[in-house]
mmCIF file of C-alpha atoms in Angstrom:
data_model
loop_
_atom_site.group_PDB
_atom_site.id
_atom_site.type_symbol
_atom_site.label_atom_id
_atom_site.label_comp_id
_atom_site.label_asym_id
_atom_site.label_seq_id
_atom_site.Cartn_x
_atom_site.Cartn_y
_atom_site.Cartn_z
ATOM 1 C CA UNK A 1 2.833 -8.505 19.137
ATOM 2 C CA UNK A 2 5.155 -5.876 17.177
ATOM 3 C CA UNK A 3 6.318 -2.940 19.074
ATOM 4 C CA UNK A 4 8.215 -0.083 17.580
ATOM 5 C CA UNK A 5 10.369 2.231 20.498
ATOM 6 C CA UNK A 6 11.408 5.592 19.379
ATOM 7 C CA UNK A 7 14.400 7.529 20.792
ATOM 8 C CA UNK A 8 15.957 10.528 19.848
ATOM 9 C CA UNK A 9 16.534 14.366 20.501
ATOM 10 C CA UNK A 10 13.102 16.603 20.360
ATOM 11 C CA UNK A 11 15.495 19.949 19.270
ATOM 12 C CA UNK A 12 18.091 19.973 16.635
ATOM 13 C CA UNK A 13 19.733 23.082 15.070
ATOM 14 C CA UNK A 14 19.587 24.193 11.316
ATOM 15 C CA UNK A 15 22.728 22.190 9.512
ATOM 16 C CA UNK A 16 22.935 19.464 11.591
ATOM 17 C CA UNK A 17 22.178 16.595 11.599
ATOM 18 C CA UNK A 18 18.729 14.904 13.528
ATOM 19 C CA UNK A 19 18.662 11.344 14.092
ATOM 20 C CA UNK A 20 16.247 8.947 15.194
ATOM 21 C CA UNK A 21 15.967 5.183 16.316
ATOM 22 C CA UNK A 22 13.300 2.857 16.189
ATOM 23 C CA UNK A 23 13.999 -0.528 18.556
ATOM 24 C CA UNK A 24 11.975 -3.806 17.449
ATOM 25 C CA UNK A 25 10.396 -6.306 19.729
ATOM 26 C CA UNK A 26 8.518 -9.471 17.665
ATOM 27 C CA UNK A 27 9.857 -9.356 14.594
ATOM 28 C CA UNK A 28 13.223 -8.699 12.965
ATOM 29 C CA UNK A 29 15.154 -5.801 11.213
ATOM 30 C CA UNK A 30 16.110 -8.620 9.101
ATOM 31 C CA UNK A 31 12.599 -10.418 8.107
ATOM 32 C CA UNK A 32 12.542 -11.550 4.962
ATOM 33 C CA UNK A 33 8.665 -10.303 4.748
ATOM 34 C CA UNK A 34 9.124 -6.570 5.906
ATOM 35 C CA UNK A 35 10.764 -3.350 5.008
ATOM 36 C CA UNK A 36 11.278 -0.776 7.606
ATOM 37 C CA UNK A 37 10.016 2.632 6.841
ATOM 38 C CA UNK A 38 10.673 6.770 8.188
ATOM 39 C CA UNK A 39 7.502 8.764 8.012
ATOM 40 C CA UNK A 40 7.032 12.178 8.938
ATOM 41 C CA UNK A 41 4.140 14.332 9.517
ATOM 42 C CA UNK A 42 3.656 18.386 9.702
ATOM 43 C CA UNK A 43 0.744 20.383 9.410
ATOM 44 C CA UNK A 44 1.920 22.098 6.301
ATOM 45 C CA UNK A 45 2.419 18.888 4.656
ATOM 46 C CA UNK A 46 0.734 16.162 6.063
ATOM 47 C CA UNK A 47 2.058 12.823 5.869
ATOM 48 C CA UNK A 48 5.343 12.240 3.475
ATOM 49 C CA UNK A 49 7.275 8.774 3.295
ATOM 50 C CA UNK A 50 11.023 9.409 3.730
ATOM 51 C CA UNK A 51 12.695 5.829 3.108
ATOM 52 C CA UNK A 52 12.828 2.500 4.108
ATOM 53 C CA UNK A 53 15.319 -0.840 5.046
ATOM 54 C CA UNK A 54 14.305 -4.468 3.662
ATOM 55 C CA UNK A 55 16.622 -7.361 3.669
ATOM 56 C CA UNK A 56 16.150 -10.013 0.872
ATOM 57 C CA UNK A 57 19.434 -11.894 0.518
ATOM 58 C CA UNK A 58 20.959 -8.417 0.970
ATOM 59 C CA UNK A 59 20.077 -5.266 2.479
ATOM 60 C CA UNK A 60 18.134 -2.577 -0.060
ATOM 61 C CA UNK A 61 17.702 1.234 1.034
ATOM 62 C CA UNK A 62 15.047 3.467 -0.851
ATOM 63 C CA UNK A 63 14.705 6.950 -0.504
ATOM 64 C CA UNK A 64 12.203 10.034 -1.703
ATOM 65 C CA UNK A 65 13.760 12.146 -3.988
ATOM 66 C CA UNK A 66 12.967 14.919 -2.035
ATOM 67 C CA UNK A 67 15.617 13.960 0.496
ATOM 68 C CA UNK A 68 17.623 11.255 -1.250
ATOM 69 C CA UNK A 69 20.435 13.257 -1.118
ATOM 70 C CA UNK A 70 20.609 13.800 2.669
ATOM 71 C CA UNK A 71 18.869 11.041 4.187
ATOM 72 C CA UNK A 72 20.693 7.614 5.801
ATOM 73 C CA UNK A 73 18.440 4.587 7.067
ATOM 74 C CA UNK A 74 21.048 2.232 8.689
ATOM 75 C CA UNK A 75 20.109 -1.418 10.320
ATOM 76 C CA UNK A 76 21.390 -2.604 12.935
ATOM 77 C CA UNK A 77 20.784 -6.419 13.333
ATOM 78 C CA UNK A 78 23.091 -6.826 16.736
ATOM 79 C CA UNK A 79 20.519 -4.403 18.259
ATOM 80 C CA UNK A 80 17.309 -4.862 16.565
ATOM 81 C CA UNK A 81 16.472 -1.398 15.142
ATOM 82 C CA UNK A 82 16.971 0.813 12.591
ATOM 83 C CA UNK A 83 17.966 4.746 12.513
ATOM 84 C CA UNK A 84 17.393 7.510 10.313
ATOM 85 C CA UNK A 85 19.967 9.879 9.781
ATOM 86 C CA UNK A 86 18.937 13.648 8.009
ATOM 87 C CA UNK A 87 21.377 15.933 7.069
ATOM 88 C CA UNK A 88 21.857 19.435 6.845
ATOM 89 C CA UNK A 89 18.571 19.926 8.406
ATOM 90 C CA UNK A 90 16.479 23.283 7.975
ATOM 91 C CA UNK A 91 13.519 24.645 10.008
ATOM 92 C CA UNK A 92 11.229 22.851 6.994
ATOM 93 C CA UNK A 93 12.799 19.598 8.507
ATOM 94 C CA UNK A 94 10.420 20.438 11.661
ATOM 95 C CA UNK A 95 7.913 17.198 11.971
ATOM 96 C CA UNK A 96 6.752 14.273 13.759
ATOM 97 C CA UNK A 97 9.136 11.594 12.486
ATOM 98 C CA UNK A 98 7.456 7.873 12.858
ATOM 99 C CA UNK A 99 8.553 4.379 11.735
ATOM 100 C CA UNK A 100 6.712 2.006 10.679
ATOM 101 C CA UNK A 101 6.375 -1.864 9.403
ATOM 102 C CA UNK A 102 5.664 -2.190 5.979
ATOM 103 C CA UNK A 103 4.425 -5.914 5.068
ATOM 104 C CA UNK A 104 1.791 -6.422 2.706
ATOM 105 C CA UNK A 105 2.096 -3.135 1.085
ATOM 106 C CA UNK A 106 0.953 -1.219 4.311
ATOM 107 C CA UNK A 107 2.349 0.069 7.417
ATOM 108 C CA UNK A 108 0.775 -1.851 9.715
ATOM 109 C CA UNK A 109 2.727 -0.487 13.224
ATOM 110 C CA UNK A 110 4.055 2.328 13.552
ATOM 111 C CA UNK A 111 5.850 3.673 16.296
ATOM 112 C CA UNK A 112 4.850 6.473 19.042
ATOM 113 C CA UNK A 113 6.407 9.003 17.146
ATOM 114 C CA UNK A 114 8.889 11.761 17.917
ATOM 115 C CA UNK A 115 8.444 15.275 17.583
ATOM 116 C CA UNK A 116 11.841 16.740 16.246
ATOM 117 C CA UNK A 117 11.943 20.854 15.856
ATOM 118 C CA UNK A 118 14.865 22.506 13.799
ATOM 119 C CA UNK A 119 15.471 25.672 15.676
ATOM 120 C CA UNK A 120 18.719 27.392 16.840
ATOM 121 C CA UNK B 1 7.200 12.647 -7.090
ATOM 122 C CA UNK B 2 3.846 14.225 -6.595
ATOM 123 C CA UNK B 3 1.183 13.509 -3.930
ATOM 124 C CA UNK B 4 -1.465 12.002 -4.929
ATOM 125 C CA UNK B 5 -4.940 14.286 -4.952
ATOM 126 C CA UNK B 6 -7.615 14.071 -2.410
ATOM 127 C CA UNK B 7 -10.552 16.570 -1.098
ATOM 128 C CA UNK B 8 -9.425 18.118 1.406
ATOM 129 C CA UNK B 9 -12.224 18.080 3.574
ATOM 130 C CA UNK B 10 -15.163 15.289 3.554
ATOM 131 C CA UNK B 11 -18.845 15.233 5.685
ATOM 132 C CA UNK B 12 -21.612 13.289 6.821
ATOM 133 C CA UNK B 13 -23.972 12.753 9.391
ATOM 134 C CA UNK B 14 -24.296 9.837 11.730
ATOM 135 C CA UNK B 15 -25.601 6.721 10.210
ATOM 136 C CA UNK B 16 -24.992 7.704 6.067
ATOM 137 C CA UNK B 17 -21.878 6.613 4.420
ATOM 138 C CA UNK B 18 -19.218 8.705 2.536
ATOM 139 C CA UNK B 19 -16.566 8.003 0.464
ATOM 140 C CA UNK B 20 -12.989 10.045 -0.139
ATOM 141 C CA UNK B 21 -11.451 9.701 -3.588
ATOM 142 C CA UNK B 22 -7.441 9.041 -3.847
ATOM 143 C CA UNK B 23 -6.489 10.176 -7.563
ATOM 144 C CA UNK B 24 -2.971 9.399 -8.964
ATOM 145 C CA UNK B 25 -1.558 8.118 -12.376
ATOM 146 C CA UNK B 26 -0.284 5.661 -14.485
ATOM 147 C CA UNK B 27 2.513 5.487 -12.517
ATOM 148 C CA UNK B 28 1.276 4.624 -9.133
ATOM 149 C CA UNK B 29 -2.363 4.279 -8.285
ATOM 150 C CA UNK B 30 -2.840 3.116 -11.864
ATOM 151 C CA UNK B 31 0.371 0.914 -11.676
ATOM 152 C CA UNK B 32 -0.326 -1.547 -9.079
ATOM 153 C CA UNK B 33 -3.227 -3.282 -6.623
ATOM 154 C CA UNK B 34 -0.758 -1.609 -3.636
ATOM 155 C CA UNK B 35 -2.801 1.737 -2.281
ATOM 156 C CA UNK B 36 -3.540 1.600 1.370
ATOM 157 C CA UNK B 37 -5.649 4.029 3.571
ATOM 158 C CA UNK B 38 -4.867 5.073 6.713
ATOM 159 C CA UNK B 39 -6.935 6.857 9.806
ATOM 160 C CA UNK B 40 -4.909 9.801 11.666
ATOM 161 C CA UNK B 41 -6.340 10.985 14.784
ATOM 162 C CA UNK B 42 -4.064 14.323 16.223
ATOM 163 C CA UNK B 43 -1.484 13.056 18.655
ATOM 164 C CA UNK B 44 -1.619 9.293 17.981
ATOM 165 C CA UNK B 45 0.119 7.330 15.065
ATOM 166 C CA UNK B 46 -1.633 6.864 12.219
ATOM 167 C CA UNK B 47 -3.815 3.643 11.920
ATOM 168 C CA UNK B 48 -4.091 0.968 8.635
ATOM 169 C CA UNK B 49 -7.597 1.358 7.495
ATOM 170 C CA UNK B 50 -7.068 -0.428 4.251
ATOM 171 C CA UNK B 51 -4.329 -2.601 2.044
ATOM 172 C CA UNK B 52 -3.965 -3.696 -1.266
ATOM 173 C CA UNK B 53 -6.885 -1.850 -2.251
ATOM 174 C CA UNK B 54 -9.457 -3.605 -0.609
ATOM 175 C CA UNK B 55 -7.896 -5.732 2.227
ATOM 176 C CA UNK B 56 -8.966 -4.724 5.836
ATOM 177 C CA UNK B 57 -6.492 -6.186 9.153
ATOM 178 C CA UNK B 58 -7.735 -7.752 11.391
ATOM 179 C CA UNK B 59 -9.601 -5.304 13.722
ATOM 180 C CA UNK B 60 -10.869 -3.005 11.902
ATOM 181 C CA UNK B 61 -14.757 -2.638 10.955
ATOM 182 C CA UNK B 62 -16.332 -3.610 7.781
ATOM 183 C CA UNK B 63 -18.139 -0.325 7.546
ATOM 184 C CA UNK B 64 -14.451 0.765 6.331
ATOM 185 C CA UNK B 65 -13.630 -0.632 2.122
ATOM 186 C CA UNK B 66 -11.870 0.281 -0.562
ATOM 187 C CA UNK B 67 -11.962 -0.033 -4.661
ATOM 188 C CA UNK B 68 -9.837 1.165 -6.981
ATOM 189 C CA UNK B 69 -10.812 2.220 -11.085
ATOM 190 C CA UNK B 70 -7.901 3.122 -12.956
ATOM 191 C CA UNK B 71 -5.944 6.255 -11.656
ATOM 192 C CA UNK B 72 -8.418 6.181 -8.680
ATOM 193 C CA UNK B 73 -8.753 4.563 -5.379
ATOM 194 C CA UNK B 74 -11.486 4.930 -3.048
ATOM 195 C CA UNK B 75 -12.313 4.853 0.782
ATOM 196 C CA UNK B 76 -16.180 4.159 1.561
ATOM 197 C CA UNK B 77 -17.161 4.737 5.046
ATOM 198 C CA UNK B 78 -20.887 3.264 5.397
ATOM 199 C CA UNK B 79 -22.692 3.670 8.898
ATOM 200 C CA UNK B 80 -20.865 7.037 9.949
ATOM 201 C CA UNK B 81 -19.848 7.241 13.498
ATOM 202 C CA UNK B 82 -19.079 9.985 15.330
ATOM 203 C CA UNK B 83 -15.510 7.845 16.034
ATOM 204 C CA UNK B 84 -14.919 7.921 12.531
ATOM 205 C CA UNK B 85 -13.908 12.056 12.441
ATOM 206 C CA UNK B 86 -10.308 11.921 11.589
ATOM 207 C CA UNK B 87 -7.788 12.883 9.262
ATOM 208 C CA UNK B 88 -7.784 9.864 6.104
ATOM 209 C CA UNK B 89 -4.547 9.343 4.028
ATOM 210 C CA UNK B 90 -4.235 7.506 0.931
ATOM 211 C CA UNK B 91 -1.012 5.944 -0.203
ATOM 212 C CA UNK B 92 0.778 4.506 -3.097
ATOM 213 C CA UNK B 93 3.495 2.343 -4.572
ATOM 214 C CA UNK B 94 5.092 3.753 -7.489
ATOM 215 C CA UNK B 95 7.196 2.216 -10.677
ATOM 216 C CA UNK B 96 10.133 4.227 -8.890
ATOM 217 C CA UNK B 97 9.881 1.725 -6.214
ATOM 218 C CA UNK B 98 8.912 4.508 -3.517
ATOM 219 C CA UNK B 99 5.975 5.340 -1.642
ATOM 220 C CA UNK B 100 3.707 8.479 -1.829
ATOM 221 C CA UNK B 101 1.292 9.623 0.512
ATOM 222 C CA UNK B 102 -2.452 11.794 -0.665
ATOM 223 C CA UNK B 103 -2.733 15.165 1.046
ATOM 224 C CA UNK B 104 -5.084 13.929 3.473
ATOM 225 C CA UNK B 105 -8.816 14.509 3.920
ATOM 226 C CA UNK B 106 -10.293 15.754 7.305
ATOM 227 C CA UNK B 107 -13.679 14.101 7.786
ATOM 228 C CA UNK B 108 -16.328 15.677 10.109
ATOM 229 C CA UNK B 109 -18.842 13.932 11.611
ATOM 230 C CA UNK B 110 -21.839 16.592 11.239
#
């Protein structure tokens, strides 16, 4: 059985940065079968895919172009898990921020999901 | 990239069936056999519904399918339950090699 585990801060001021991890129990950051995905969700927008991680013979990162610029999804095979990193954040940034296992061409677990507010 | 175009808002009473259209384009509902549905209920993570157009996991009822024609996918809902009010998403891959999400539809269980 797949679990995801989010951690991370809840509040995080305008220009800073907000970053989140998502641990991994039963399967690996470095499958050759899934890609590792960001999600977010707000009311005013619903649900947006950030990014995502996949390892084939080398690791590939893919961004939206709405925050290509800003946005970092790093692996981390010694731990199991991957982070998202979001900089330069601005009140918009305010959203429930899940990951999720992408295999199959769906997300098929996602994490609990973390609330993350851009406030001073 | 744009999101792709649902109705906001769906109905139906127990027992009929519905169905929620997912409209895109050429370059990623049209592009490939990978749009995937997914149930949102407030508070909990969202749930896979449907994948590859018309794949359901393991677990979840038949009464849930999917088609696709063209630009546009569907989600068919037959045998409403009152379970089944949620918030439904839609979601492509596109020839940028990046995934897009519908706007969502809210469906109410009348």
């Amino acid at each position: 059985q797949v679990q995801l585990q989010q951690s991370g801060p809840g509040l995080v001021k305008p220009s800073q940065t907000l970053s989140v991890t998502c641990a991994i129990s039963g399967d690996s950051v470095s499958s050759n079968s899934a890609a590792w995905n960001w999600i977010r969700q707000s009311p005013s927008r619903g649900l947006e895919w950030l990014g995502r991680t996949y390892y084939r013979s080398k690791w590939f990162h893919e961004y939206a172009l709405s925050v290509k610029s800003r946005m970092a999804i790093n692996p981390d095979t010694s731990n199991n898990q991957f982070s998202l990193q979001l900089y330069s954040v601005t009140p918009e940034d305010t959203a429930v921020y899940y990951c999720a296992r992408e295999i199959s061409a769906g997300w098929d677990y996602w994490g609990q999901g973390t609330l993350v507010t851009v406030s001073s | 990239q744009s999101a792709l175009t649902q109705p906001a808002s769906v109905s139906g009473s127990p027992g009929q069936s519905i169905t929620i259209s997912c409209t895109g384009t050429s370059s990623d509902v049209g592009a490939y056999n990978y749009v995937s549905w997914y149930q949102h209920h407030p508070g909990k993570a969202p749930k896979l519904m449907i994948y590859e157009v018309t794949n359901r996991p393991s677990g979840v009822s038949n009464r849930f399918s999917g088609s696709k024609s063209g630009n546009t996918a569907s989600l068919t809902i037959s045998g409403l339950q009152a379970e089944d009010e949620a918030d439904y998403y839609c979601s492509s891959f596109t020839t940028s090699t990046t995934w897009v999400f519908g706007g969502g539809s809210k469906l109410t269980v009348l």
